[in-house]
Amino acid sequence: GAVVSQHPSRVICKSGTSVKIECRSLDFQATTMFWYRQFPKKSLMLMATSNEGSKATYEQGVEKDKFLINHASLTLSTLTVTSAHPEDSSFYICSAAPGGEQYFGPGTRLTVT
Amino acid sequence: AQSVTQLDSHVSVSEGTPVLLRCNYSSSYSPSLFWYVQHPNKGLQLLLKYTSAATLVKGINGFEAEFKKSETSFHLTKPSAHMSDAAEYFCVVSDPAGTYKYIFGTGTRLKVLA
């Protein structure tokens, strides 16, 4: 139980385009989901907290207009990287929290060329 | 404010010898603590968690951790390292105030020598 999926697992896009990453809880509902970014050989950095039916809460220093988060249902949150640039290349990981514990997705590797 | 410190960025052990990965935390509340493992280019896998029950927590793959409040520590151990244990390990403290936020340590890279 408590499986979280992400799609796509890898994506390559050109600079200036937008990319959408989906995070789904497959066998449970989650009012709260989280989005993290991980740089190579670094720890996870929390980007934002996504709450179903309301606006996401962004961490300090994260551009909300660049990283658009939508939590339209209790099983789906999306992260859209708008006007992507090479510095946005990273490993993006989501998690879902049905209660006090987070369950992590497998991550999405974004490469912007 | 809560924080977590992983004292070693890299640890090398020989196969078959014990593993010790150190983690200290700071929390104003009674914390929930977790250890996760991440293999290269993979997602996170939960090894074990402490949520104010037994102070000695047993996890998967032979790992265990002991919550020591007096030392504010939650060190991860394994009696005998296996080559497949080579990975990045993260100690995590959870915010008990209802936001469910996790605070990640900086990670410890475990290398297992043949």
mmCIF file of C-alpha atoms in Angstrom:
data_model
loop_
_atom_site.group_PDB
_atom_site.id
_atom_site.type_symbol
_atom_site.label_atom_id
_atom_site.label_comp_id
_atom_site.label_asym_id
_atom_site.label_seq_id
_atom_site.Cartn_x
_atom_site.Cartn_y
_atom_site.Cartn_z
ATOM 1 C CA GLY A 1 0.000 0.000 0.000
ATOM 2 C CA ALA A 2 0.822 3.717 0.002
ATOM 3 C CA VAL A 3 2.233 3.873 -3.506
ATOM 4 C CA VAL A 4 3.034 7.190 -5.159
ATOM 5 C CA SER A 5 3.806 7.439 -8.852
ATOM 6 C CA GLN A 6 5.371 10.190 -10.915
ATOM 7 C CA HIS A 7 5.143 10.762 -14.612
ATOM 8 C CA PRO A 8 7.285 11.103 -16.570
ATOM 9 C CA SER A 9 10.320 9.485 -14.983
ATOM 10 C CA ARG A 10 12.620 11.353 -17.344
ATOM 11 C CA VAL A 11 12.050 14.333 -19.575
ATOM 12 C CA ILE A 12 14.272 16.372 -21.832
ATOM 13 C CA CYS A 13 13.004 19.704 -23.052
ATOM 14 C CA LYS A 14 14.331 22.728 -24.848
ATOM 15 C CA SER A 15 15.039 25.987 -23.123
ATOM 16 C CA GLY A 16 11.986 28.232 -23.034
ATOM 17 C CA THR A 17 9.398 25.472 -23.080
ATOM 18 C CA SER A 18 7.204 24.330 -20.196
ATOM 19 C CA VAL A 19 7.135 20.887 -18.647
ATOM 20 C CA LYS A 20 4.448 19.278 -16.515
ATOM 21 C CA ILE A 21 5.207 16.589 -13.943
ATOM 22 C CA GLU A 22 2.409 14.546 -12.419
ATOM 23 C CA CYS A 23 2.339 13.043 -8.950
ATOM 24 C CA ARG A 24 -0.345 10.481 -8.129
ATOM 25 C CA SER A 25 -1.230 8.583 -4.999
ATOM 26 C CA LEU A 26 -2.374 5.216 -6.345
ATOM 27 C CA ASP A 27 -4.080 3.549 -3.406
ATOM 28 C CA PHE A 28 -4.888 6.340 -0.980
ATOM 29 C CA GLN A 29 -6.108 9.904 -0.868
ATOM 30 C CA ALA A 30 -3.874 12.747 0.182
ATOM 31 C CA THR A 31 -4.996 16.232 1.058
ATOM 32 C CA THR A 32 -1.366 17.270 1.265
ATOM 33 C CA MET A 33 1.407 16.647 -1.219
ATOM 34 C CA PHE A 34 4.925 18.007 -1.281
ATOM 35 C CA TRP A 35 7.355 18.855 -4.050
ATOM 36 C CA TYR A 36 11.094 18.580 -3.574
ATOM 37 C CA ARG A 37 14.076 19.346 -5.715
ATOM 38 C CA GLN A 38 17.345 17.492 -5.457
ATOM 39 C CA PHE A 39 20.602 18.716 -6.969
ATOM 40 C CA PRO A 40 23.318 16.184 -7.821
ATOM 41 C CA LYS A 41 24.845 14.647 -4.703
ATOM 42 C CA LYS A 42 22.781 16.912 -2.496
ATOM 43 C CA SER A 43 19.887 16.526 -0.121
ATOM 44 C CA LEU A 44 16.241 17.160 -0.881
ATOM 45 C CA MET A 45 15.060 20.747 -0.810
ATOM 46 C CA LEU A 46 11.382 21.343 -0.121
ATOM 47 C CA MET A 47 9.919 23.578 -2.804
ATOM 48 C CA ALA A 48 6.267 23.769 -1.846
ATOM 49 C CA THR A 49 3.385 22.219 0.006
ATOM 50 C CA SER A 50 0.370 21.426 -2.126
ATOM 51 C CA ASN A 51 -3.062 21.273 -0.532
ATOM 52 C CA GLU A 52 -6.056 19.903 -2.392
ATOM 53 C CA GLY A 53 -8.430 22.626 -3.443
ATOM 54 C CA SER A 54 -6.282 25.522 -2.339
ATOM 55 C CA LYS A 55 -3.176 27.393 -3.370
ATOM 56 C CA ALA A 56 0.202 25.865 -2.777
ATOM 57 C CA THR A 57 2.491 27.216 -0.104
ATOM 58 C CA TYR A 58 5.949 27.916 -1.462
ATOM 59 C CA GLU A 59 9.178 27.868 0.506
ATOM 60 C CA GLN A 60 11.263 30.986 0.684
ATOM 61 C CA GLY A 61 13.242 31.570 -2.479
ATOM 62 C CA VAL A 62 11.089 29.397 -4.729
ATOM 63 C CA GLU A 63 9.496 31.306 -7.607
ATOM 64 C CA LYS A 64 5.798 30.545 -7.602
ATOM 65 C CA ASP A 65 5.339 31.866 -11.138
ATOM 66 C CA LYS A 66 8.043 29.586 -12.425
ATOM 67 C CA PHE A 67 7.001 26.441 -10.575
ATOM 68 C CA LEU A 68 3.240 26.202 -10.888
ATOM 69 C CA ILE A 69 1.582 23.670 -8.619
ATOM 70 C CA ASN A 70 -1.961 22.422 -8.982
ATOM 71 C CA HIS A 71 -3.606 19.951 -6.609
ATOM 72 C CA ALA A 72 -6.884 19.380 -8.371
ATOM 73 C CA SER A 73 -7.923 16.160 -6.660
ATOM 74 C CA LEU A 74 -7.100 14.060 -3.637
ATOM 75 C CA THR A 75 -4.895 11.791 -5.738
ATOM 76 C CA LEU A 76 -3.183 14.140 -8.172
ATOM 77 C CA SER A 77 -0.811 17.072 -7.903
ATOM 78 C CA THR A 78 1.062 18.581 -10.836
ATOM 79 C CA LEU A 79 4.206 20.666 -11.022
ATOM 80 C CA THR A 80 4.699 22.749 -14.156
ATOM 81 C CA VAL A 81 8.108 24.238 -14.781
ATOM 82 C CA THR A 82 7.394 27.256 -16.960
ATOM 83 C CA SER A 83 9.860 28.699 -19.436
ATOM 84 C CA ALA A 84 12.437 26.161 -18.388
ATOM 85 C CA HIS A 85 16.136 26.991 -18.485
ATOM 86 C CA PRO A 86 19.200 24.770 -18.083
ATOM 87 C CA GLU A 87 19.517 25.769 -14.426
ATOM 88 C CA ASP A 88 16.122 24.154 -13.813
ATOM 89 C CA SER A 89 17.612 20.791 -14.686
ATOM 90 C CA SER A 90 17.275 18.657 -11.594
ATOM 91 C CA PHE A 91 15.676 15.639 -9.963
ATOM 92 C CA TYR A 92 12.150 16.476 -8.796
ATOM 93 C CA ILE A 93 10.513 14.285 -6.167
ATOM 94 C CA CYS A 94 6.971 14.453 -4.862
ATOM 95 C CA SER A 95 5.439 12.961 -1.774
ATOM 96 C CA ALA A 96 1.926 12.451 -0.494
ATOM 97 C CA ALA A 97 0.864 12.633 3.132
ATOM 98 C CA PRO A 98 -2.446 10.995 3.984
ATOM 99 C CA GLY A 99 -1.637 11.495 7.647
ATOM 100 C CA GLY A 100 1.570 12.306 9.495
ATOM 101 C CA GLU A 101 3.894 10.307 7.242
ATOM 102 C CA GLN A 102 5.003 11.148 3.720
ATOM 103 C CA TYR A 103 5.189 8.572 0.938
ATOM 104 C CA PHE A 104 7.609 9.433 -1.826
ATOM 105 C CA GLY A 105 7.368 9.068 -5.553
ATOM 106 C CA PRO A 106 10.247 7.667 -7.612
ATOM 107 C CA GLY A 107 11.281 11.064 -8.926
ATOM 108 C CA THR A 108 11.454 12.797 -12.303
ATOM 109 C CA ARG A 109 14.750 13.682 -13.950
ATOM 110 C CA LEU A 110 14.376 16.940 -15.865
ATOM 111 C CA THR A 111 17.046 17.979 -18.323
ATOM 112 C CA VAL A 112 16.716 21.321 -20.069
ATOM 113 C CA THR A 113 18.885 21.768 -23.156
ATOM 114 C CA ALA B 1 12.875 25.293 15.261
ATOM 115 C CA GLN B 2 13.780 21.820 14.232
ATOM 116 C CA SER B 3 16.940 20.632 12.570
ATOM 117 C CA VAL B 4 18.834 17.472 11.851
ATOM 118 C CA THR B 5 22.583 16.992 11.491
ATOM 119 C CA GLN B 6 24.254 14.067 9.827
ATOM 120 C CA LEU B 7 27.737 14.098 11.208
ATOM 121 C CA ASP B 8 29.486 12.285 8.380
ATOM 122 C CA SER B 9 29.131 13.094 4.705
ATOM 123 C CA HIS B 10 30.960 9.902 3.703
ATOM 124 C CA VAL B 11 31.425 6.574 5.467
ATOM 125 C CA SER B 12 33.428 3.637 4.137
ATOM 126 C CA VAL B 13 33.237 0.143 5.593
ATOM 127 C CA SER B 14 34.398 -3.258 4.495
ATOM 128 C CA GLU B 15 31.834 -5.839 3.514
ATOM 129 C CA GLY B 16 30.793 -7.861 6.551
ATOM 130 C CA THR B 17 31.757 -5.195 9.096
ATOM 131 C CA PRO B 18 29.337 -3.053 11.129
ATOM 132 C CA VAL B 19 27.789 0.137 9.816
ATOM 133 C CA LEU B 20 27.204 3.255 11.916
ATOM 134 C CA LEU B 21 25.631 6.357 10.382
ATOM 135 C CA ARG B 22 25.233 9.195 12.834
ATOM 136 C CA CYS B 23 22.333 11.604 13.155
ATOM 137 C CA ASN B 24 21.597 14.258 15.757
ATOM 138 C CA TYR B 25 18.389 16.250 15.877
ATOM 139 C CA SER B 26 17.074 19.380 17.479
ATOM 140 C CA SER B 27 13.386 19.696 18.259
ATOM 141 C CA SER B 28 11.222 21.596 20.676
ATOM 142 C CA TYR B 29 8.667 18.825 20.558
ATOM 143 C CA SER B 30 8.712 15.071 20.738
ATOM 144 C CA PRO B 31 9.839 14.368 17.195
ATOM 145 C CA SER B 32 9.136 11.726 14.623
ATOM 146 C CA LEU B 33 12.376 10.551 13.048
ATOM 147 C CA PHE B 34 13.047 8.597 9.890
ATOM 148 C CA TRP B 35 15.909 7.076 7.949
ATOM 149 C CA TYR B 36 15.652 6.831 4.180
ATOM 150 C CA VAL B 37 18.000 5.259 1.651
ATOM 151 C CA GLN B 38 18.489 6.426 -1.914
ATOM 152 C CA HIS B 39 20.328 4.403 -4.499
ATOM 153 C CA PRO B 40 21.819 6.231 -7.496
ATOM 154 C CA ASN B 41 19.198 7.823 -9.726
ATOM 155 C CA LYS B 42 16.419 6.292 -7.677
ATOM 156 C CA GLY B 43 13.739 7.566 -5.331
ATOM 157 C CA LEU B 44 13.696 7.318 -1.560
ATOM 158 C CA GLN B 45 13.050 4.116 0.331
ATOM 159 C CA LEU B 46 11.993 4.182 3.973
ATOM 160 C CA LEU B 47 14.317 2.119 6.159
ATOM 161 C CA LEU B 48 12.692 2.753 9.509
ATOM 162 C CA LYS B 49 10.829 5.306 11.600
ATOM 163 C CA TYR B 50 10.513 6.362 15.217
ATOM 164 C CA THR B 51 7.190 7.755 16.378
ATOM 165 C CA SER B 52 7.428 7.761 20.203
ATOM 166 C CA ALA B 53 6.924 4.052 20.702
ATOM 167 C CA ALA B 54 9.897 1.736 21.325
ATOM 168 C CA THR B 55 13.210 3.587 21.356
ATOM 169 C CA LEU B 56 14.975 0.795 19.489
ATOM 170 C CA VAL B 57 13.518 0.644 16.030
ATOM 171 C CA LYS B 58 14.106 -2.219 13.641
ATOM 172 C CA GLY B 59 13.856 -1.588 9.939
ATOM 173 C CA ILE B 60 14.291 -3.360 6.665
ATOM 174 C CA ASN B 61 17.431 -5.079 5.401
ATOM 175 C CA GLY B 62 18.844 -5.586 8.891
ATOM 176 C CA PHE B 63 19.057 -1.896 9.802
ATOM 177 C CA GLU B 64 18.063 -0.532 13.160
ATOM 178 C CA ALA B 65 18.241 2.788 14.987
ATOM 179 C CA GLU B 66 18.028 3.832 18.608
ATOM 180 C CA PHE B 67 16.305 7.009 19.732
ATOM 181 C CA LYS B 68 18.290 8.568 22.591
ATOM 182 C CA LYS B 69 16.560 11.616 23.934
ATOM 183 C CA SER B 70 19.347 12.509 26.359
ATOM 184 C CA GLU B 71 21.825 12.614 23.480
ATOM 185 C CA THR B 72 19.319 13.928 20.882
ATOM 186 C CA SER B 73 20.567 11.195 18.588
ATOM 187 C CA PHE B 74 19.069 8.674 16.208
ATOM 188 C CA HIS B 75 22.028 6.749 14.813
ATOM 189 C CA LEU B 76 21.524 4.064 12.174
ATOM 190 C CA THR B 77 23.332 0.756 12.528
ATOM 191 C CA LYS B 78 23.683 -2.576 10.810
ATOM 192 C CA PRO B 79 25.750 -5.468 12.153
ATOM 193 C CA SER B 80 27.195 -6.570 8.829
ATOM 194 C CA ALA B 81 27.448 -4.463 5.680
ATOM 195 C CA HIS B 82 26.559 -5.862 2.300
ATOM 196 C CA MET B 83 27.709 -4.531 -1.051
ATOM 197 C CA SER B 84 24.112 -3.660 -1.892
ATOM 198 C CA ASP B 85 24.022 -1.258 1.083
ATOM 199 C CA ALA B 86 26.177 1.228 -0.809
ATOM 200 C CA ALA B 87 23.913 4.251 -1.237
ATOM 201 C CA GLU B 88 23.003 7.677 0.160
ATOM 202 C CA TYR B 89 21.265 7.716 3.528
ATOM 203 C CA PHE B 90 19.116 10.548 4.835
ATOM 204 C CA CYS B 91 18.028 11.217 8.396
ATOM 205 C CA VAL B 92 14.747 13.116 8.591
ATOM 206 C CA VAL B 93 12.844 14.843 11.371
ATOM 207 C CA SER B 94 9.173 15.571 11.005
ATOM 208 C CA ASP B 95 7.422 18.689 12.161
ATOM 209 C CA PRO B 96 4.890 17.564 14.779
ATOM 210 C CA ALA B 97 2.921 20.796 14.607
ATOM 211 C CA GLY B 98 0.589 19.461 11.960
ATOM 212 C CA THR B 99 2.200 20.647 8.746
ATOM 213 C CA TYR B 100 3.714 17.210 8.029
ATOM 214 C CA LYS B 101 6.854 18.914 6.742
ATOM 215 C CA TYR B 102 10.036 16.890 6.704
ATOM 216 C CA ILE B 103 13.448 18.344 7.421
ATOM 217 C CA PHE B 104 16.173 16.385 5.680
ATOM 218 C CA GLY B 105 19.728 15.961 6.808
ATOM 219 C CA THR B 106 22.484 16.578 4.299
ATOM 220 C CA GLY B 107 22.969 12.874 3.715
ATOM 221 C CA THR B 108 25.695 10.311 4.282
ATOM 222 C CA ARG B 109 27.152 8.395 1.394
ATOM 223 C CA LEU B 110 27.964 4.840 2.410
ATOM 224 C CA LYS B 111 30.665 3.038 0.505
ATOM 225 C CA VAL B 112 31.130 -0.694 1.011
ATOM 226 C CA LEU B 113 34.510 -2.124 0.159
ATOM 227 C CA ALA B 114 34.925 -5.683 -1.030
#
